[in-house]
Amino acid sequence: MKISWKWLNEILDVSNISLDKITKKLILAGFEIESIEDKPNIQDKIIDISITANRGDTSSIIGLAREINTLFNLKSLYINRNYYLNYKNRSKKFIKKNNYINVIKTNAILSCHLNTIVNLRKCSSPIWLINYLKAYEIKSNNIIQDIQEYIKIKWGQDIEIFDLDKVNSITSSGPIINIELVKQTSRWMDTINTKHINNDVSIELLKYTNKTLSVIGIQSNPEFQCDDNTSSIIVVGTTCKKQYLKKIIQNINYKTERIQRHLKYTSIDDLIQGYNETIQIISHLTKGKIGQPYTIGKNQSSKREKTIYVNRKQIINILGPVQNSYGQICQNKILEILQQLNFKPEFVNDHFQVTIPQYRQEDIQRTADVIEEIGRIYGFDNFIDTLPAYTNKGKISKHIKYIDKMRNRLSYFGLHELINYSLSTQDKIHNSTIQLYNSLLDDQSQLKDNLIENLILAKQYNIQKKNLFIEFFEIGKVFNKEYQSKKESKYIESLNLAGILGNDNFYKASWQDRSHSLSWFQAKGLLEDFFEQIEIKVNWVKPYSNLRFNKCWNSICHPYRLSILCNQDTQEPIGIFGELNTKCNNNINSSHRTYVFELNLYKLIQAKKNTEHLSYIYRPYSNYPIVIRDISIKVNKNNTARAIQTDILNLNNPLIKSVDILSEYKSHHSNSYRNIGLRIKYQSNLKTLNNIEIDNINNEINQLVSNISKNNHLM
């Protein structure tokens, strides 16, 4: 949208505010400034502003001037030029005659105003009007069309002007103004295809003395366009219902410029003011005589005033502390901003009661919108934008950590992780699959009930691309339907782990031999190694008849090379492992055996065996030397060296660090005794041991051995 800086100065008193300051304020308020173009030939500057979709109320000169007036808290907004006629006073002379209007129920019009101006004097457009249009690169045509373009730019409302002489008005006993439904397509209605209109959606025509002026809200009749010879006109201002226009768009699949203008922003209040200004300008410049006014629908805003309650604490919590101080935005400042927004605020019971003006009711719908407006007007740059310190750390569940451990182990084994869609094709439909009602594509029409089929497709794709030595795994959700009875079914969602193994270059017996493919026992060994690393104990059992598993396994696996993995404690099946059958293996163009597995992760985690780790006591090494003594002890044949070693250690002398058995000798001459050689290490953590301390320990050991010998003699 383009804005004339000169035009803006006539509507707003911005003489003390620079253009640079206004553009910066608009940018901070959410408007993007595309460019600023200088036009010295008309002594003006054009500001190109990008308007967001939710701010259609600013898509006109008045709308943007109203926004700047709010941002800078200006006290004046000059809408009408001072030389315009007082149209409101003059309109009191006319009495609305409803017998000239055929009153029917209209689905299109919210408010419509019609009036005629006759005896127009032929004149050219004034310089100020031509310059305004030049600023918007609009070429001056004739005074009526120039005024129409001027009002469209200034107010953004739907004001139409028709040549009354071309309408060929005549005295009629019937209604002058009428609304009819489309019965047949006129030659000028080339953009509207009425053949495809539904019966419940009807296009309405606005007629004047049985001549069609326009298709309401969509297209004007170009046959009645004003020119230089126009002496009498009909001025029509219309506000349409958005719901009606949306239905029309769905049926004719076409948008006109008028439809877009109505959908962007329509306001009965702005329509009335823009319509009145149109009548005033034409009457003033052409000295024409204003005729009888007609009104269809509402003469004022049909929307009730919208009231929203906003909690003061909620405003402070959302906007946060203010810059340069850790204080909060005060209550008086909030009231001042709400008044600046023309929200008519009242503070009651720690709540702000605000009344939304009619031109902002499309944009302001809830409490958050009001708080956003407060922050926008106050300036988001005035609030602290750093996140508050938060000491509490998030917690990752044990299951997530365990699944990450599985992912790391599989990657360590050389498998590449894949991520596929949760939707699959409907080529294979059976009772356990879950269908989507309104699927976008045929190959995404049902929820995936297994992971292995997509892994097989990935393997096939990579073999075609000559990526021969690659294996995959995937962790994802699968969905199944289990029938509890003929009418009732249960939907089951589970998290599964699946993988596909096998390549033609898996191992070599020696470097000079050729490569061999993966065998059944090697694939089984890899999976068992994986289970061992994640501390899982499983049993491998043959498939049995009453086992429930996905039916796709029957078609992809070899019937005699299939195994069920069960929980070692509960014997509950947790997954399946098998070799692809010959048909499936040939379909993926594989020249080697391929193995697949799929496991239920929740059941797999339940099979985990938690191991208890040993508690070790760590002590520092002694800084003092070790004293070693080798001794020989003569003992009874019934005493073993291991028993003597244990008895010495049981003395609990802190200086004895270890007792090692060196030898055991038995004489051939005597069968009653034998000699045992022991090596004893002495060490203290406090000092270096001397001979006296070592002799005391040796005496203690001799006493122990002597007691053992006496006991043997007693026996």
XYZ file of C-alpha atoms in Angstrom:
715
model
C 0.000 0.000 0.000
C 1.272 3.464 -0.953
C 0.796 6.525 1.272
C 1.217 10.153 0.216
C 3.215 12.088 2.827
C 1.582 15.351 1.717
C -1.884 13.842 1.964
C -1.092 12.430 5.401
C -0.057 15.898 6.613
C -3.485 17.259 5.676
C -5.258 14.588 7.709
C -2.877 14.542 10.691
C -0.951 17.279 12.431
C 2.525 15.747 12.049
C 4.370 19.006 11.428
C 6.578 18.396 14.489
C 7.280 14.723 13.641
C 9.791 13.760 10.974
C 9.120 11.146 8.330
C 12.044 9.078 9.619
C 10.549 8.966 13.108
C 7.147 7.917 11.761
C 8.610 5.093 9.663
C 10.649 3.765 12.604
C 7.566 3.806 14.810
C 5.528 1.983 12.161
C 8.234 -0.700 11.827
C 8.259 -1.286 15.594
C 4.453 -1.456 15.500
C 4.510 -4.331 12.997
C 4.364 -2.571 9.611
C 7.059 -3.238 7.033
C 8.319 -0.223 5.063
C 9.123 -1.393 1.543
C 10.431 1.896 0.122
C 10.192 5.707 0.250
C 10.002 7.395 -3.163
C 10.583 11.099 -3.693
C 8.340 12.834 -6.288
C 9.630 16.395 -6.787
C 7.199 17.160 -9.647
C 4.304 17.201 -7.156
C 6.431 18.050 -4.095
C 5.508 14.835 -2.336
C 6.969 11.597 -0.969
C 5.362 8.182 -1.357
C 5.761 5.606 1.404
C 5.228 1.989 0.321
C 3.986 0.012 3.348
C 3.298 -3.709 3.599
C 0.021 -4.329 5.476
C -0.442 -7.596 7.382
C -3.557 -9.678 6.749
C -5.075 -8.985 10.180
C -4.829 -5.195 9.816
C -7.178 -4.554 6.909
C -8.419 -1.468 8.759
C -5.121 0.283 7.847
C -5.432 -0.361 4.099
C -6.583 3.207 3.399
C -5.291 6.708 4.050
C -7.788 7.212 6.880
C -7.000 3.817 8.388
C -3.246 4.407 8.442
C -3.708 7.982 9.689
C -5.847 6.567 12.503
C -3.010 4.131 13.344
C -0.319 6.867 13.354
C -2.633 9.024 15.463
C -2.744 6.174 17.997
C 1.005 5.460 17.943
C 1.975 9.085 18.599
C -1.081 9.872 20.769
C -2.058 12.858 18.621
C -5.177 14.740 19.555
C -6.492 15.639 16.099
C -7.567 13.706 13.014
C -8.873 15.925 10.164
C -11.130 13.793 8.008
C -13.044 16.378 5.905
C -11.736 19.453 4.149
C -13.063 22.700 5.626
C -14.831 23.851 2.429
C -17.110 20.774 2.203
C -20.825 21.259 2.590
C -22.512 20.161 5.810
C -24.214 17.148 4.306
C -25.811 16.024 7.557
C -27.727 19.291 7.941
C -28.929 19.181 4.339
C -30.065 15.581 4.538
C -32.628 16.516 7.183
C -34.680 18.246 4.473
C -35.302 14.907 2.743
C -37.694 12.289 3.944
C -36.911 8.695 3.068
C -39.755 7.204 1.026
C -39.670 3.448 1.496
C -42.358 2.934 -1.162
C -39.649 3.570 -3.753
C -37.701 0.541 -2.465
C -38.737 -3.048 -3.027
C -37.945 -4.421 0.422
C -36.834 -8.052 0.109
C -34.644 -10.287 2.238
C -31.095 -9.824 1.025
C -28.251 -12.215 1.837
C -25.607 -9.944 0.357
C -26.067 -6.407 1.699
C -25.220 -5.313 5.196
C -25.737 -1.636 4.439
C -26.388 0.268 1.200
C -26.823 4.019 0.555
C -28.091 5.549 -2.699
C -28.589 9.123 -3.826
C -28.768 11.130 -7.012
C -27.077 14.394 -7.952
C -28.455 16.241 -10.963
C -27.625 19.371 -12.962
C -23.873 18.827 -12.760
C -21.800 21.623 -14.202
C -19.118 20.562 -16.632
C -15.723 21.241 -15.096
C -12.240 19.812 -14.830
C -10.683 18.228 -11.786
C -8.934 20.708 -9.458
C -5.149 20.710 -9.215
C -5.124 19.309 -5.657
C -7.169 16.282 -6.813
C -4.989 15.699 -9.895
C -1.831 15.847 -7.745
C -3.238 13.337 -5.267
C -3.910 10.901 -8.089
C -0.488 11.550 -9.621
C 1.077 10.489 -6.334
C -0.560 7.083 -6.881
C 0.273 7.033 -10.588
C -3.389 7.360 -11.573
C -4.099 9.387 -14.696
C -6.850 11.983 -14.427
C -9.875 11.031 -16.570
C -12.903 13.121 -15.655
C -13.955 14.792 -12.445
C -16.478 12.090 -11.404
C -14.082 9.171 -11.926
C -11.261 11.157 -10.274
C -13.402 11.739 -7.181
C -14.311 8.036 -7.138
C -10.612 7.041 -7.193
C -9.822 9.649 -4.549
C -12.460 8.264 -2.157
C -11.320 4.679 -2.795
C -7.758 5.563 -1.791
C -8.766 7.668 1.178
C -11.473 5.454 2.721
C -10.975 2.048 1.085
C -14.750 1.530 0.900
C -17.000 0.455 -1.975
C -18.426 3.675 -3.518
C -19.868 3.378 -7.050
C -20.968 6.242 -9.295
C -23.205 5.668 -12.362
C -24.347 7.974 -15.166
C -28.067 8.580 -14.542
C -28.721 9.643 -18.138
C -27.373 6.325 -19.389
C -29.563 4.461 -16.943
C -32.411 6.331 -18.704
C -34.505 6.873 -15.619
C -38.232 7.216 -16.277
C -41.215 7.641 -14.064
C -42.345 4.221 -12.917
C -45.235 3.052 -10.821
C -43.091 0.263 -9.396
C -40.156 0.553 -7.016
C -37.231 2.649 -8.181
C -34.644 0.563 -6.279
C -34.859 -3.189 -6.393
C -32.723 -6.266 -5.594
C -33.116 -9.323 -7.816
C -31.442 -12.691 -8.140
C -29.488 -13.578 -11.257
C -31.849 -15.050 -13.831
C -29.748 -14.760 -16.937
C -26.186 -13.638 -17.546
C -25.797 -10.236 -19.170
C -23.122 -9.756 -21.789
C -21.074 -7.501 -19.491
C -20.980 -10.107 -16.710
C -18.089 -11.898 -18.402
C -16.221 -12.775 -15.204
C -19.134 -14.544 -13.525
C -20.002 -18.094 -14.454
C -23.558 -18.555 -13.195
C -23.871 -22.066 -14.608
C -22.072 -23.578 -11.617
C -23.874 -21.657 -8.877
C -25.505 -23.913 -6.267
C -29.169 -23.498 -5.484
C -28.439 -22.368 -1.918
C -26.033 -19.615 -3.105
C -27.647 -16.889 -5.224
C -25.977 -13.897 -6.826
C -27.884 -10.679 -6.160
C -28.233 -7.739 -8.560
C -28.808 -4.094 -7.576
C -31.315 -2.461 -9.948
C -32.456 1.101 -10.443
C -35.642 1.546 -12.496
C -35.242 -2.053 -13.733
C -31.701 -1.411 -15.007
C -28.910 -3.475 -13.429
C -26.346 -1.206 -11.832
C -24.064 -3.888 -10.418
C -23.639 -7.442 -9.201
C -23.577 -6.685 -5.494
C -20.071 -6.774 -4.058
C -18.595 -8.327 -7.213
C -18.786 -6.246 -10.391
C -20.181 -2.917 -11.646
C -21.987 -2.463 -14.935
C -19.499 -0.643 -17.221
C -22.329 0.500 -19.521
C -23.255 3.203 -16.990
C -19.757 4.570 -16.438
C -19.475 8.363 -16.140
C -17.710 10.469 -18.776
C -17.129 14.155 -19.644
C -20.747 14.627 -20.740
C -22.314 13.270 -17.529
C -24.866 15.679 -16.076
C -26.684 13.463 -13.583
C -25.323 10.632 -11.423
C -26.330 7.924 -8.964
C -23.959 7.439 -6.002
C -24.090 3.990 -4.356
C -22.162 2.968 -1.239
C -22.326 -0.704 -0.221
C -21.076 -2.896 2.593
C -21.466 -6.624 1.910
C -21.645 -9.616 4.198
C -18.369 -11.528 4.147
C -20.057 -14.900 4.463
C -22.022 -14.226 1.268
C -18.884 -13.265 -0.650
C -16.972 -16.344 0.573
C -19.739 -18.615 -0.724
C -19.701 -16.814 -4.060
C -15.914 -17.272 -4.355
C -16.226 -20.993 -3.671
C -18.750 -21.341 -6.480
C -17.410 -19.067 -9.231
C -13.730 -19.665 -8.301
C -12.898 -16.065 -9.117
C -11.970 -12.915 -7.161
C -12.589 -9.398 -8.407
C -10.937 -6.281 -7.022
C -14.205 -5.356 -5.277
C -14.498 -8.757 -3.611
C -10.960 -8.448 -2.268
C -11.678 -4.965 -0.949
C -14.807 -6.154 0.869
C -13.027 -9.150 2.362
C -10.023 -7.086 3.442
C -11.936 -4.465 5.376
C -15.533 -3.278 5.455
C -16.902 -0.819 7.990
C -20.363 0.703 8.039
C -19.062 3.724 9.964
C -16.293 4.384 7.433
C -18.700 3.710 4.565
C -21.107 6.376 5.824
C -18.345 8.951 6.242
C -16.761 8.119 2.892
C -20.162 8.190 1.193
C -21.038 11.555 2.740
C -17.684 13.001 1.667
C -18.271 11.763 -1.891
C -21.625 13.570 -2.035
C -20.081 16.712 -0.543
C -17.117 16.897 -2.948
C -19.231 16.283 -6.073
C -21.877 18.761 -4.984
C -19.283 21.388 -4.099
C -17.159 21.103 -7.249
C -19.936 20.604 -9.806
C -22.622 22.727 -8.114
C -25.023 19.824 -8.553
C -28.320 19.403 -6.756
C -28.510 16.562 -4.260
C -31.580 14.374 -4.577
C -33.506 11.937 -2.445
C -31.380 9.553 -0.251
C -32.294 5.855 0.004
C -31.008 3.312 2.484
C -31.085 -0.483 2.409
C -30.149 -2.452 5.499
C -28.454 -0.900 8.505
C -27.795 2.824 8.614
C -25.170 2.361 11.332
C -22.878 -0.356 12.622
C -24.824 -3.559 13.180
C -22.149 -4.987 15.471
C -22.567 -4.549 19.167
C -19.697 -3.110 21.115
C -17.338 -5.888 22.117
C -16.176 -5.870 25.748
C -13.067 -7.727 26.903
C -11.770 -8.085 30.475
C -7.993 -8.191 30.961
C -6.302 -9.068 34.258
C -3.580 -6.609 35.297
C -1.274 -9.390 36.568
C -1.684 -11.237 33.276
C -0.486 -8.143 31.379
C 2.619 -7.886 33.585
C 3.389 -11.622 33.388
C 3.187 -11.725 29.587
C 4.966 -8.464 28.753
C 7.627 -8.831 31.464
C 9.827 -6.196 33.133
C 10.623 -2.811 31.623
C 14.061 -1.782 30.319
C 16.521 0.204 32.504
C 14.772 -1.034 35.617
C 13.340 -4.311 36.760
C 10.058 -2.627 37.520
C 6.705 -3.340 35.906
C 4.572 -1.304 33.583
C 2.364 0.714 35.904
C -1.431 0.764 36.010
C -1.702 4.427 34.970
C 0.481 3.795 31.910
C -1.713 0.864 30.874
C -4.827 3.039 31.213
C -3.166 5.770 29.159
C -2.293 3.313 26.364
C -5.800 1.840 26.307
C -7.265 5.340 26.041
C -4.762 6.068 23.293
C -6.108 2.992 21.464
C -9.662 4.347 21.881
C -10.604 1.238 23.892
C -12.572 3.216 26.532
C -10.917 1.467 29.510
C -12.242 1.133 33.047
C -10.319 -0.437 35.943
C -12.526 -2.655 38.112
C -11.411 -5.319 40.638
C -7.843 -5.588 39.318
C -9.210 -5.987 35.761
C -9.241 -3.604 32.810
C -12.605 -3.495 31.071
C -12.056 -2.411 27.458
C -14.580 -1.693 24.705
C -13.252 -2.426 21.224
C -14.070 0.185 18.543
C -15.913 -1.028 15.465
C -12.959 -0.646 13.087
C -10.789 -2.966 15.253
C -13.325 -5.704 16.020
C -12.042 -7.950 13.228
C -8.532 -7.819 14.703
C -9.079 -7.709 18.481
C -10.891 -10.899 19.503
C -9.478 -11.996 22.875
C -7.406 -11.019 25.904
C -4.062 -11.832 24.264
C -4.845 -9.401 21.417
C -5.389 -6.548 23.894
C -2.122 -7.348 25.697
C -0.301 -7.405 22.351
C -1.682 -3.954 21.538
C -0.454 -2.618 24.901
C 3.048 -3.950 24.203
C 2.967 -2.672 20.613
C 2.011 0.883 21.568
C 4.354 1.000 24.564
C 7.124 -0.372 22.333
C 8.418 -3.939 22.469
C 11.951 -2.516 22.516
C 11.200 -1.012 25.944
C 10.820 -4.451 27.530
C 13.654 -6.730 28.643
C 14.066 -9.432 26.011
C 16.340 -11.797 27.964
C 14.931 -15.042 29.317
C 14.746 -15.291 33.118
C 17.192 -17.571 34.898
C 15.752 -21.029 35.507
C 17.596 -23.387 37.822
C 15.386 -26.451 37.442
C 16.659 -28.760 34.740
C 14.453 -30.865 32.570
C 14.382 -34.602 33.172
C 14.830 -37.227 30.504
C 12.891 -40.395 31.213
C 14.662 -43.723 31.658
C 12.880 -45.108 28.605
C 14.227 -42.350 26.367
C 17.754 -42.884 27.682
C 17.447 -46.622 27.139
C 16.141 -46.157 23.582
C 19.054 -43.805 22.853
C 21.391 -46.496 24.152
C 19.841 -48.993 21.724
C 20.221 -46.512 18.879
C 23.909 -46.016 19.700
C 24.580 -49.748 19.894
C 22.944 -50.420 16.544
C 24.936 -47.595 14.969
C 28.070 -49.126 16.500
C 27.242 -52.396 14.702
C 27.219 -50.461 11.400
C 23.468 -50.036 10.850
C 22.119 -46.762 9.434
C 18.970 -45.292 10.959
C 15.963 -44.533 8.737
C 12.866 -42.457 9.468
C 9.731 -43.158 7.400
C 6.193 -41.753 7.342
C 3.556 -43.185 9.678
C 1.287 -43.595 6.633
C 1.461 -46.368 4.068
C -0.201 -47.512 0.858
C -3.440 -49.481 0.726
C -2.100 -52.222 -1.567
C -2.348 -54.715 1.279
C -5.574 -54.292 3.219
C -6.589 -56.699 5.938
C -8.695 -56.593 9.094
C -5.960 -55.223 11.337
C -5.151 -52.161 9.211
C -6.533 -48.728 10.107
C -7.817 -46.693 7.149
C -7.959 -42.884 6.912
C -11.282 -41.306 5.959
C -10.106 -38.414 3.783
C -6.576 -39.282 2.710
C -4.744 -36.774 0.524
C -2.907 -39.428 -1.495
C -3.562 -43.087 -2.307
C -0.117 -44.126 -1.106
C -0.790 -42.492 2.281
C -4.274 -43.795 2.969
C -3.727 -45.988 6.024
C -1.678 -46.059 9.203
C 1.472 -48.152 9.123
C 1.080 -51.541 10.895
C 4.741 -52.618 10.630
C 8.180 -51.143 10.024
C 9.860 -53.900 8.071
C 8.066 -53.313 4.740
C 9.508 -49.794 4.413
C 12.962 -51.101 5.328
C 12.711 -53.675 2.547
C 11.774 -50.907 0.086
C 14.758 -48.855 1.292
C 17.024 -51.856 0.794
C 15.661 -52.356 -2.726
C 16.173 -48.682 -3.578
C 19.791 -48.715 -2.385
C 20.594 -51.915 -4.261
C 19.264 -50.268 -7.423
C 21.554 -47.302 -6.728
C 24.505 -49.710 -6.257
C 24.722 -49.074 -2.494
C 25.230 -52.795 -1.872
C 26.937 -52.908 1.530
C 24.462 -51.121 3.753
C 22.068 -52.208 6.517
C 19.252 -50.243 8.177
C 17.228 -49.966 11.348
C 14.228 -47.844 12.295
C 12.528 -46.866 15.552
C 8.930 -45.799 14.965
C 5.291 -46.205 15.871
C 2.964 -48.785 14.351
C -0.816 -49.002 14.605
C -3.030 -52.078 14.644
C -6.699 -52.858 15.117
C -7.641 -55.817 17.281
C -11.210 -57.119 17.207
C -12.643 -57.938 20.629
C -15.976 -58.966 19.110
C -17.741 -58.698 15.763
C -18.780 -55.105 16.451
C -16.126 -53.866 18.862
C -12.477 -53.309 18.057
C -9.500 -51.977 19.974
C -6.860 -49.692 18.463
C -3.291 -50.445 19.542
C -0.356 -48.078 19.157
C 3.144 -49.395 19.875
C 6.740 -48.276 19.472
C 8.781 -50.794 17.498
C 12.387 -51.397 16.553
C 13.063 -53.042 13.194
C 16.175 -53.825 11.197
C 17.375 -55.428 7.977
C 20.773 -57.165 7.743
C 22.850 -58.825 5.068
C 25.353 -58.012 2.369
C 27.611 -59.901 -0.008
C 30.850 -58.809 1.636
C 30.277 -59.622 5.292
C 33.434 -61.562 6.270
C 36.562 -63.394 5.007
C 38.161 -66.492 6.503
C 41.536 -65.024 5.478
C 42.709 -62.075 3.455
C 43.313 -64.206 0.362
C 39.859 -65.850 0.364
C 36.794 -64.385 -1.290
C 34.113 -62.626 0.749
C 31.148 -64.495 2.189
C 27.607 -63.328 2.840
C 25.969 -63.209 6.258
C 24.762 -66.586 7.529
C 21.787 -67.309 9.802
C 23.972 -67.980 12.850
C 26.064 -64.873 12.277
C 22.949 -62.697 12.004
C 21.553 -64.382 15.120
C 24.896 -63.793 16.877
C 24.811 -60.069 16.043
C 21.353 -59.750 17.529
C 22.374 -61.707 20.636
C 25.410 -59.457 21.024
C 23.076 -56.461 20.823
C 20.840 -57.974 23.523
C 23.833 -58.640 25.747
C 25.021 -55.045 25.499
C 21.615 -53.651 26.434
C 21.250 -56.249 29.254
C 18.297 -58.166 27.783
C 17.692 -61.881 28.233
C 15.519 -63.507 25.547
C 14.593 -67.005 24.466
C 14.535 -68.084 20.810
C 11.533 -70.317 20.105
C 9.847 -71.737 17.037
C 6.625 -70.058 15.822
C 3.514 -71.704 17.186
C -0.024 -71.775 15.830
C -1.763 -69.492 18.366
C 0.933 -66.799 18.133
C -0.390 -63.377 17.113
C 1.982 -61.393 14.942
C 1.696 -59.237 11.851
C 0.453 -61.183 8.848
C 3.019 -59.611 6.532
C 5.683 -61.934 7.984
C 4.039 -64.960 6.361
C 4.565 -63.443 2.917
C 8.109 -62.124 3.337
C 9.898 -64.745 5.488
C 11.072 -68.283 4.864
C 8.646 -70.602 6.720
C 11.472 -72.710 8.246
C 13.871 -69.846 8.983
C 11.770 -67.880 11.395
C 12.139 -67.480 15.141
C 10.123 -65.804 17.875
C 11.943 -63.805 20.564
C 10.333 -64.140 24.003
C 10.869 -62.639 27.434
C 13.012 -65.121 29.377
C 10.937 -64.742 32.554
C 7.350 -64.399 31.291
C 7.767 -66.133 27.909
C 5.758 -63.274 26.356
C 6.636 -62.704 22.652
C 8.478 -59.428 22.163
C 9.485 -59.712 18.497
C 10.359 -61.826 15.518
C 13.502 -62.637 13.522
C 13.638 -64.303 10.146
C 15.212 -64.665 6.739
C 13.557 -63.227 3.634
C 12.098 -65.878 1.359
C 13.424 -66.413 -2.153
C 10.616 -64.457 -3.860
C 10.993 -61.394 -1.659
C 14.785 -61.558 -1.883
C 14.621 -61.655 -5.684
C 12.190 -58.718 -5.746
C 14.775 -56.470 -4.127
C 17.452 -57.785 -6.539
C 19.542 -59.172 -3.698
C 22.184 -61.780 -4.541
C 22.701 -62.774 -0.890
C 20.613 -63.835 2.054
C 18.802 -61.043 3.890
C 17.595 -61.128 7.497
C 14.968 -58.955 9.146
C 13.733 -58.430 12.700
C 11.071 -56.327 14.418
C 10.725 -55.898 18.192
C 8.206 -54.200 20.446
C 10.303 -51.682 22.368
C 7.991 -51.465 25.385
C 8.086 -55.243 25.856
C 11.808 -55.263 25.157
C 12.410 -52.767 27.974
C 10.341 -54.926 30.345
C 12.710 -57.836 29.643
C 15.723 -55.839 30.825
C 17.731 -57.392 33.653
C 19.093 -54.810 36.071
C 22.549 -55.921 37.231
C 23.844 -54.987 40.671
C 27.378 -53.629 40.501
C 30.029 -54.431 43.147
C 30.863 -51.821 45.767
C 34.634 -51.300 45.768
C 36.585 -49.590 48.549
C 39.458 -47.532 47.285
C 42.515 -46.938 49.501
C 45.708 -45.049 48.668
C 48.996 -46.916 48.182
C 51.445 -46.850 51.102
C 54.527 -44.720 50.642
C 56.651 -47.109 52.774
C 58.511 -50.216 51.515
C 57.196 -53.764 51.613
C 59.105 -56.350 53.650
C 58.994 -59.877 52.244
C 59.716 -63.004 54.311
C 59.682 -66.580 53.001
C 58.992 -69.168 55.728
C 58.780 -72.941 55.820
C 56.337 -74.646 58.156
C 56.228 -78.326 59.090
C 52.621 -79.350 59.537
C 50.562 -82.463 59.942
C 49.483 -84.210 56.759
C 45.834 -83.333 57.541
C 46.534 -79.594 57.331
C 46.355 -78.087 53.843
C 48.370 -75.106 52.654
C 45.135 -73.215 51.859
C 43.925 -73.689 55.449
C 47.220 -72.425 56.919
C 47.042 -69.386 54.579
C 43.498 -68.606 55.755
C 44.437 -68.956 59.446
C 47.328 -66.486 59.081
C 45.090 -63.941 57.337
C 42.504 -64.387 60.094
C 44.995 -63.035 62.628
C 43.720 -59.612 61.421
C 47.139 -58.077 61.833
C 47.085 -54.799 59.823
C 50.767 -55.196 58.933
C 50.192 -58.468 57.028
C 49.303 -57.420 53.505
C 49.283 -60.816 51.767
C 50.144 -64.505 52.210
C 51.071 -66.476 49.079
C 51.706 -70.246 48.824
C 55.106 -70.962 47.294
C 55.428 -74.733 47.574
C 54.259 -77.824 49.314
C 56.744 -80.681 49.932
C 55.986 -84.179 51.172
C 58.855 -86.511 52.237
C 58.964 -90.093 50.998
C 60.425 -91.209 54.373
C 57.554 -89.922 56.488
C 53.854 -89.978 55.659
C 52.786 -88.067 58.806
C 54.232 -84.600 58.041
C 54.911 -82.268 55.124
C 56.580 -78.888 54.616
C 54.754 -75.801 53.298
C 56.525 -72.753 51.862
C 54.768 -69.377 52.340
C 55.704 -65.847 51.264
C 54.407 -63.165 53.625
C 54.428 -59.435 52.786
C 54.533 -56.865 55.588
C 53.821 -53.155 55.120
C 52.686 -50.185 57.191
C 50.904 -47.048 55.978
C 52.560 -44.973 58.728
C 56.256 -45.894 58.873
C 59.036 -48.208 57.758
C 58.937 -51.539 59.653
C 61.953 -52.642 61.681
C 63.187 -56.152 62.597
C 61.591 -56.117 66.046
C 58.076 -55.539 64.600
C 58.585 -58.208 61.978
C 59.897 -60.714 64.577
C 56.780 -60.077 66.693
C 54.583 -60.989 63.749
C 56.658 -64.108 63.045
C 56.307 -65.162 66.681
C 52.572 -64.724 66.350
C 52.569 -66.984 63.316
C 54.760 -69.581 65.099
C 52.344 -69.612 67.983
C 49.486 -70.139 65.526
C 51.272 -73.062 63.865
C 52.194 -74.570 67.254
C 48.573 -74.495 68.359
C 47.523 -76.177 65.127
C 50.108 -78.953 65.673
C 48.973 -79.531 69.274
C 45.391 -79.835 68.167
C 46.427 -82.413 65.582
C 48.260 -84.457 68.269
C 45.186 -84.389 70.476
C 43.122 -85.669 67.596
